Amino acid sequence: MISENLESIHSELPPEVKLVAVSKFHPIEEVMEAYMAGQRCFGENRPQEFAAKAVQLPQDIEWHFIGHLQTNKLKLVLPYASLVQSIDSQHLLDAVCFWAREHDKTVDILLECHIGQEETKGGLTDEEVLEICSNPPAGVRIRGLMGMASNTDDEELIRSDFARIKALHDKIRAGFPALKDFSELSIGMSGDWRIALEYGATIVRIGTAIFGPRRY
Ligand SMILES: *Cc1c(COP(=O)(O)O)cnc(C)c1O
């Protein structure tokens, strides 16, 4: 099942687009099933679960953190994360930079943009993103942007959300040549990843379409 789902996604996904298999709320055995099928990049959104899986599962897995991160949980996430996709506030960014300097490391991050219509969803405004990019702090490498489109069946709305984050991405690439590591655009989930490809996704984050409904 899991291996068939992966195979069918890969048959449509351009080879240069990275697939993050979102394994949150799925047990270790199911992550291993995907691993045995060749998948090496996984995403989790809860610090405790992220750390537990990172420690127990094979060490050649590339782990992405994709959820809301409180500053008192950094030590569960930053030692294991290849990419923190969900930097959603200046406060969190400051704390990650502080951790990086203390540990003499550079943390790869994406800036999470608020693009959906839901008020409740987190993320930085365009202005905040531009402000950070014009004055990039030490301790992090800003690799690109992440966003979640509105949770809706209205395809036009999803398209307008993706179009806005793509426009911001283009603006930063053109306007801030000093950000030489900035290239990634992480958009697209189980329900909308095919649309996201049309808007320049370089990373898609897919859970349900690989693992089925979440288990716990
Ligand atoms: C859960 C989650 C996903 C995957 O969602 P699916 O609809 O199951 O593919 C992608 N991105 C983020 C940030 C998530 O929290």
mmCIF file of C-alpha atoms and ligand atoms in Angstrom:
data_model
loop_
_atom_site.group_PDB
_atom_site.id
_atom_site.type_symbol
_atom_site.label_atom_id
_atom_site.label_comp_id
_atom_site.label_asym_id
_atom_site.label_seq_id
_atom_site.Cartn_x
_atom_site.Cartn_y
_atom_site.Cartn_z
ATOM 1 C CA MET A 1 0.000 0.000 0.000
ATOM 2 C CA ILE A 2 2.517 2.592 1.189
ATOM 3 C CA SER A 3 5.045 1.546 -1.445
ATOM 4 C CA GLU A 4 2.383 1.642 -4.148
ATOM 5 C CA ASN A 5 1.304 5.120 -3.083
ATOM 6 C CA LEU A 6 4.910 6.324 -3.191
ATOM 7 C CA GLU A 7 5.416 4.794 -6.587
ATOM 8 C CA SER A 8 2.318 6.415 -8.004
ATOM 9 C CA ILE A 9 3.295 9.864 -6.648
ATOM 10 C CA HIS A 10 6.819 9.524 -8.023
ATOM 11 C CA SER A 11 5.437 8.623 -11.430
ATOM 12 C CA GLU A 12 3.880 12.105 -11.602
ATOM 13 C CA LEU A 13 6.430 14.107 -9.639
ATOM 14 C CA PRO A 14 9.255 15.729 -11.643
ATOM 15 C CA PRO A 15 12.554 14.226 -10.431
ATOM 16 C CA GLU A 16 13.896 17.610 -9.296
ATOM 17 C CA VAL A 17 10.999 18.145 -6.858
ATOM 18 C CA LYS A 18 11.677 16.808 -3.377
ATOM 19 C CA LEU A 19 9.030 14.632 -1.746
ATOM 20 C CA VAL A 20 8.749 14.970 2.025
ATOM 21 C CA ALA A 21 6.738 12.015 3.346
ATOM 22 C CA VAL A 22 4.742 13.446 6.260
ATOM 23 C CA SER A 23 4.704 10.622 8.801
ATOM 24 C CA LYS A 24 3.113 12.450 11.728
ATOM 25 C CA PHE A 25 0.633 10.323 13.677
ATOM 26 C CA HIS A 26 1.894 7.166 11.977
ATOM 27 C CA PRO A 27 3.830 4.482 13.846
ATOM 28 C CA ILE A 28 7.487 3.621 13.325
ATOM 29 C CA GLU A 29 6.575 0.451 11.387
ATOM 30 C CA GLU A 30 4.803 2.472 8.715
ATOM 31 C CA VAL A 31 7.699 4.889 8.419
ATOM 32 C CA MET A 32 9.965 1.844 7.978
ATOM 33 C CA GLU A 33 7.678 0.556 5.241
ATOM 34 C CA ALA A 34 8.214 3.785 3.322
ATOM 35 C CA TYR A 35 11.929 3.618 4.076
ATOM 36 C CA MET A 36 12.149 0.090 2.698
ATOM 37 C CA ALA A 37 10.444 1.374 -0.448
ATOM 38 C CA GLY A 38 13.298 3.841 -0.849
ATOM 39 C CA GLN A 39 11.899 7.002 0.759
ATOM 40 C CA ARG A 40 14.595 8.902 2.693
ATOM 41 C CA CYS A 41 13.022 12.262 3.537
ATOM 42 C CA PHE A 42 10.318 12.519 6.202
ATOM 43 C CA GLY A 43 8.437 15.363 7.910
ATOM 44 C CA GLU A 44 6.959 15.609 11.391
ATOM 45 C CA ASN A 45 5.099 18.399 13.154
ATOM 46 C CA ARG A 46 5.322 17.600 16.872
ATOM 47 C CA PRO A 47 8.687 17.978 18.640
ATOM 48 C CA GLN A 48 8.394 14.938 20.919
ATOM 49 C CA GLU A 49 7.335 12.595 18.128
ATOM 50 C CA PHE A 50 9.951 14.087 15.813
ATOM 51 C CA ALA A 51 12.800 13.456 18.275
ATOM 52 C CA ALA A 52 11.623 9.945 19.164
ATOM 53 C CA LYS A 53 11.447 8.895 15.518
ATOM 54 C CA ALA A 54 14.736 10.571 14.607
ATOM 55 C CA VAL A 55 16.528 8.628 17.339
ATOM 56 C CA GLN A 56 14.921 5.254 16.614
ATOM 57 C CA LEU A 57 14.889 5.210 12.830
ATOM 58 C CA PRO A 58 17.832 4.736 10.422
ATOM 59 C CA GLN A 59 20.404 7.496 10.563
ATOM 60 C CA ASP A 60 20.414 8.174 6.823
ATOM 61 C CA ILE A 61 16.915 9.641 6.987
ATOM 62 C CA GLU A 62 16.644 13.351 6.262
ATOM 63 C CA TRP A 63 14.191 14.839 8.772
ATOM 64 C CA HIS A 64 12.227 18.013 8.137
ATOM 65 C CA PHE A 65 10.329 19.756 10.900
ATOM 66 C CA ILE A 66 7.084 21.227 9.540
ATOM 67 C CA GLY A 67 4.998 22.175 12.596
ATOM 68 C CA HIS A 68 4.609 25.012 15.029
ATOM 69 C CA LEU A 69 7.706 25.135 17.210
ATOM 70 C CA GLN A 70 7.797 26.636 20.673
ATOM 71 C CA THR A 71 11.130 28.065 21.723
ATOM 72 C CA ASN A 72 11.334 25.765 24.759
ATOM 73 C CA LYS A 73 11.275 22.732 22.418
ATOM 74 C CA LEU A 74 14.245 23.643 20.245
ATOM 75 C CA LYS A 75 16.500 21.033 21.811
ATOM 76 C CA LEU A 76 14.131 18.263 20.674
ATOM 77 C CA VAL A 77 14.196 19.430 17.086
ATOM 78 C CA LEU A 78 17.340 21.287 16.063
ATOM 79 C CA PRO A 79 19.861 18.479 16.714
ATOM 80 C CA TYR A 80 18.035 16.221 14.210
ATOM 81 C CA ALA A 81 16.475 18.543 11.635
ATOM 82 C CA SER A 82 18.019 18.856 8.178
ATOM 83 C CA LEU A 83 15.513 21.587 7.458
ATOM 84 C CA VAL A 84 13.151 23.517 9.743
ATOM 85 C CA GLN A 85 10.375 24.461 7.330
ATOM 86 C CA SER A 86 8.186 26.296 9.795
ATOM 87 C CA ILE A 87 9.882 29.463 11.039
ATOM 88 C CA ASP A 88 6.661 31.370 11.621
ATOM 89 C CA SER A 89 7.657 34.296 13.849
ATOM 90 C CA GLN A 90 10.526 36.675 14.483
ATOM 91 C CA HIS A 91 10.606 35.416 18.072
ATOM 92 C CA LEU A 92 11.199 31.832 16.925
ATOM 93 C CA LEU A 93 13.824 32.970 14.413
ATOM 94 C CA ASP A 94 15.703 34.845 17.161
ATOM 95 C CA ALA A 95 15.649 31.760 19.402
ATOM 96 C CA VAL A 96 16.893 29.451 16.603
ATOM 97 C CA CYS A 97 19.741 31.881 15.830
ATOM 98 C CA PHE A 98 20.666 31.997 19.516
ATOM 99 C CA TRP A 99 20.697 28.166 19.697
ATOM 100 C CA ALA A 100 22.808 27.988 16.532
ATOM 101 C CA ARG A 101 25.429 30.365 17.888
ATOM 102 C CA GLU A 102 25.553 28.534 21.214
ATOM 103 C CA HIS A 103 26.076 25.205 19.436
ATOM 104 C CA ASP A 104 28.363 26.616 16.759
ATOM 105 C CA LYS A 105 26.017 25.408 14.013
ATOM 106 C CA THR A 106 24.136 26.811 11.055
ATOM 107 C CA VAL A 107 20.480 25.808 10.836
ATOM 108 C CA ASP A 108 18.792 25.463 7.452
ATOM 109 C CA ILE A 109 15.337 27.062 7.523
ATOM 110 C CA LEU A 110 12.353 28.048 5.432
ATOM 111 C CA LEU A 111 10.265 31.077 6.316
ATOM 112 C CA GLU A 112 6.625 30.036 6.724
ATOM 113 C CA CYS A 113 4.323 32.526 5.059
ATOM 114 C CA HIS A 114 0.726 33.112 5.984
ATOM 115 C CA ILE A 115 -1.049 32.497 2.668
ATOM 116 C CA GLY A 116 -4.287 30.680 3.528
ATOM 117 C CA GLN A 117 -7.511 32.483 4.318
ATOM 118 C CA GLU A 118 -7.772 31.021 7.825
ATOM 119 C CA GLU A 119 -7.038 33.564 10.549
ATOM 120 C CA THR A 120 -5.952 30.729 12.815
ATOM 121 C CA LYS A 121 -3.112 29.597 10.605
ATOM 122 C CA GLY A 122 0.283 30.911 11.572
ATOM 123 C CA GLY A 123 2.995 32.364 9.454
ATOM 124 C CA LEU A 124 4.849 35.546 8.634
ATOM 125 C CA THR A 125 3.367 38.394 6.637
ATOM 126 C CA ASP A 126 5.016 39.405 3.346
ATOM 127 C CA GLU A 127 6.396 42.482 5.085
ATOM 128 C CA GLU A 128 7.966 40.411 7.855
ATOM 129 C CA VAL A 129 9.504 38.020 5.329
ATOM 130 C CA LEU A 130 10.999 40.898 3.320
ATOM 131 C CA GLU A 131 12.319 42.506 6.488
ATOM 132 C CA ILE A 132 14.078 39.258 7.514
ATOM 133 C CA CYS A 133 15.500 38.755 4.019
ATOM 134 C CA SER A 134 16.856 42.288 3.877
ATOM 135 C CA ASN A 135 18.715 41.741 7.126
ATOM 136 C CA PRO A 136 19.416 37.991 7.384
ATOM 137 C CA PRO A 137 20.600 36.985 10.865
ATOM 138 C CA ALA A 138 23.685 34.907 11.633
ATOM 139 C CA GLY A 139 23.177 31.259 12.556
ATOM 140 C CA VAL A 140 20.668 30.308 9.884
ATOM 141 C CA ARG A 141 20.691 29.695 6.153
ATOM 142 C CA ILE A 142 17.434 30.929 4.643
ATOM 143 C CA ARG A 143 16.749 28.271 2.008
ATOM 144 C CA GLY A 144 13.328 29.507 0.865
ATOM 145 C CA LEU A 145 9.649 29.780 1.722
ATOM 146 C CA MET A 146 6.961 27.398 2.966
ATOM 147 C CA GLY A 147 3.202 27.869 2.868
ATOM 148 C CA MET A 148 -0.085 26.059 3.330
ATOM 149 C CA ALA A 149 -2.949 26.980 1.037
ATOM 150 C CA SER A 150 -6.466 27.458 2.377
ATOM 151 C CA ASN A 151 -8.119 24.232 3.429
ATOM 152 C CA THR A 152 -10.875 24.253 0.814
ATOM 153 C CA ASP A 153 -12.202 22.533 -2.305
ATOM 154 C CA ASP A 154 -12.270 25.884 -4.073
ATOM 155 C CA GLU A 155 -9.461 25.436 -6.572
ATOM 156 C CA GLU A 156 -9.410 29.104 -7.547
ATOM 157 C CA LEU A 157 -8.743 30.062 -3.945
ATOM 158 C CA ILE A 158 -5.922 27.532 -3.676
ATOM 159 C CA ARG A 159 -4.451 28.905 -6.898
ATOM 160 C CA SER A 160 -4.568 32.469 -5.640
ATOM 161 C CA ASP A 161 -2.820 31.422 -2.383
ATOM 162 C CA PHE A 162 -0.057 29.659 -4.332
ATOM 163 C CA ALA A 163 0.244 32.567 -6.783
ATOM 164 C CA ARG A 164 0.877 34.971 -3.897
ATOM 165 C CA ILE A 165 3.642 32.939 -2.300
ATOM 166 C CA LYS A 166 5.225 32.333 -5.696
ATOM 167 C CA ALA A 167 5.222 36.077 -6.376
ATOM 168 C CA LEU A 168 6.929 36.706 -3.036
ATOM 169 C CA HIS A 169 9.459 33.952 -3.780
ATOM 170 C CA ASP A 170 10.237 35.493 -7.194
ATOM 171 C CA LYS A 171 10.569 38.942 -5.641
ATOM 172 C CA ILE A 172 13.095 37.715 -3.064
ATOM 173 C CA ARG A 173 15.126 35.780 -5.623
ATOM 174 C CA ALA A 174 15.317 38.850 -7.841
ATOM 175 C CA GLY A 175 15.772 41.434 -5.112
ATOM 176 C CA PHE A 176 18.151 39.812 -2.638
ATOM 177 C CA PRO A 177 21.056 38.265 -4.583
ATOM 178 C CA ALA A 178 23.056 38.120 -1.338
ATOM 179 C CA LEU A 179 20.717 35.304 -0.195
ATOM 180 C CA LYS A 180 22.550 32.774 -2.347
ATOM 181 C CA ASP A 181 21.040 29.695 -0.669
ATOM 182 C CA PHE A 182 17.474 30.906 -1.241
ATOM 183 C CA SER A 183 15.782 28.655 -3.813
ATOM 184 C CA GLU A 184 13.208 26.348 -2.214
ATOM 185 C CA LEU A 185 9.447 26.771 -2.407
ATOM 186 C CA SER A 186 7.650 24.236 -0.197
ATOM 187 C CA ILE A 187 3.988 24.191 -1.202
ATOM 188 C CA GLY A 188 1.555 21.372 -1.858
ATOM 189 C CA MET A 189 0.034 18.642 0.325
ATOM 190 C CA SER A 190 -2.027 15.525 -0.405
ATOM 191 C CA GLY A 191 -4.969 17.465 -1.808
ATOM 192 C CA ASP A 192 -3.207 20.163 -3.801
ATOM 193 C CA TRP A 193 0.333 19.089 -4.722
ATOM 194 C CA ARG A 194 -0.411 18.740 -8.428
ATOM 195 C CA ILE A 195 -1.618 22.350 -8.459
ATOM 196 C CA ALA A 196 1.444 23.424 -6.435
ATOM 197 C CA LEU A 197 3.742 22.080 -9.179
ATOM 198 C CA GLU A 198 2.235 24.631 -11.560
ATOM 199 C CA TYR A 199 3.355 27.376 -9.159
ATOM 200 C CA GLY A 200 6.969 26.313 -8.945
ATOM 201 C CA ALA A 201 6.989 23.973 -5.944
ATOM 202 C CA THR A 202 10.479 22.564 -5.315
ATOM 203 C CA ILE A 203 9.313 20.612 -2.231
ATOM 204 C CA VAL A 204 5.936 18.924 -1.649
ATOM 205 C CA ARG A 205 4.846 17.646 1.779
ATOM 206 C CA ILE A 206 2.545 14.653 1.462
ATOM 207 C CA GLY A 207 1.071 12.626 4.326
ATOM 208 C CA THR A 208 -2.388 11.130 3.851
ATOM 209 C CA ALA A 209 -1.862 10.228 0.188
ATOM 210 C CA ILE A 210 1.101 8.058 1.240
ATOM 211 C CA PHE A 211 0.179 6.697 4.667
ATOM 212 C CA GLY A 212 -3.607 6.927 4.667
ATOM 213 C CA PRO A 213 -5.614 8.528 7.485
ATOM 214 C CA ARG A 214 -3.598 9.491 10.558
ATOM 215 C CA ARG A 215 -3.556 6.773 13.225
ATOM 216 C CA TYR A 216 -3.534 8.602 16.536
HETATM 217 C C1 LIG B 1 0.148 17.405 8.023
HETATM 218 C C2 LIG B 1 0.875 18.371 7.163
HETATM 219 C C3 LIG B 1 1.098 18.103 5.808
HETATM 220 C C4 LIG B 1 0.571 16.859 5.105
HETATM 221 O O1 LIG B 1 -0.802 16.889 5.014
HETATM 222 P P1 LIG B 1 -1.612 15.803 4.138
HETATM 223 O O2 LIG B 1 -2.844 16.506 3.766
HETATM 224 O O3 LIG B 1 -1.829 14.629 5.020
HETATM 225 O O4 LIG B 1 -0.763 15.475 2.967
HETATM 226 C C5 LIG B 1 1.825 19.021 5.064
HETATM 227 N N1 LIG B 1 2.304 20.160 5.614
HETATM 228 C C6 LIG B 1 2.119 20.455 6.914
HETATM 229 C C7 LIG B 1 2.680 21.715 7.442
HETATM 230 C C8 LIG B 1 1.396 19.577 7.727
HETATM 231 O O5 LIG B 1 1.200 19.897 9.011
#
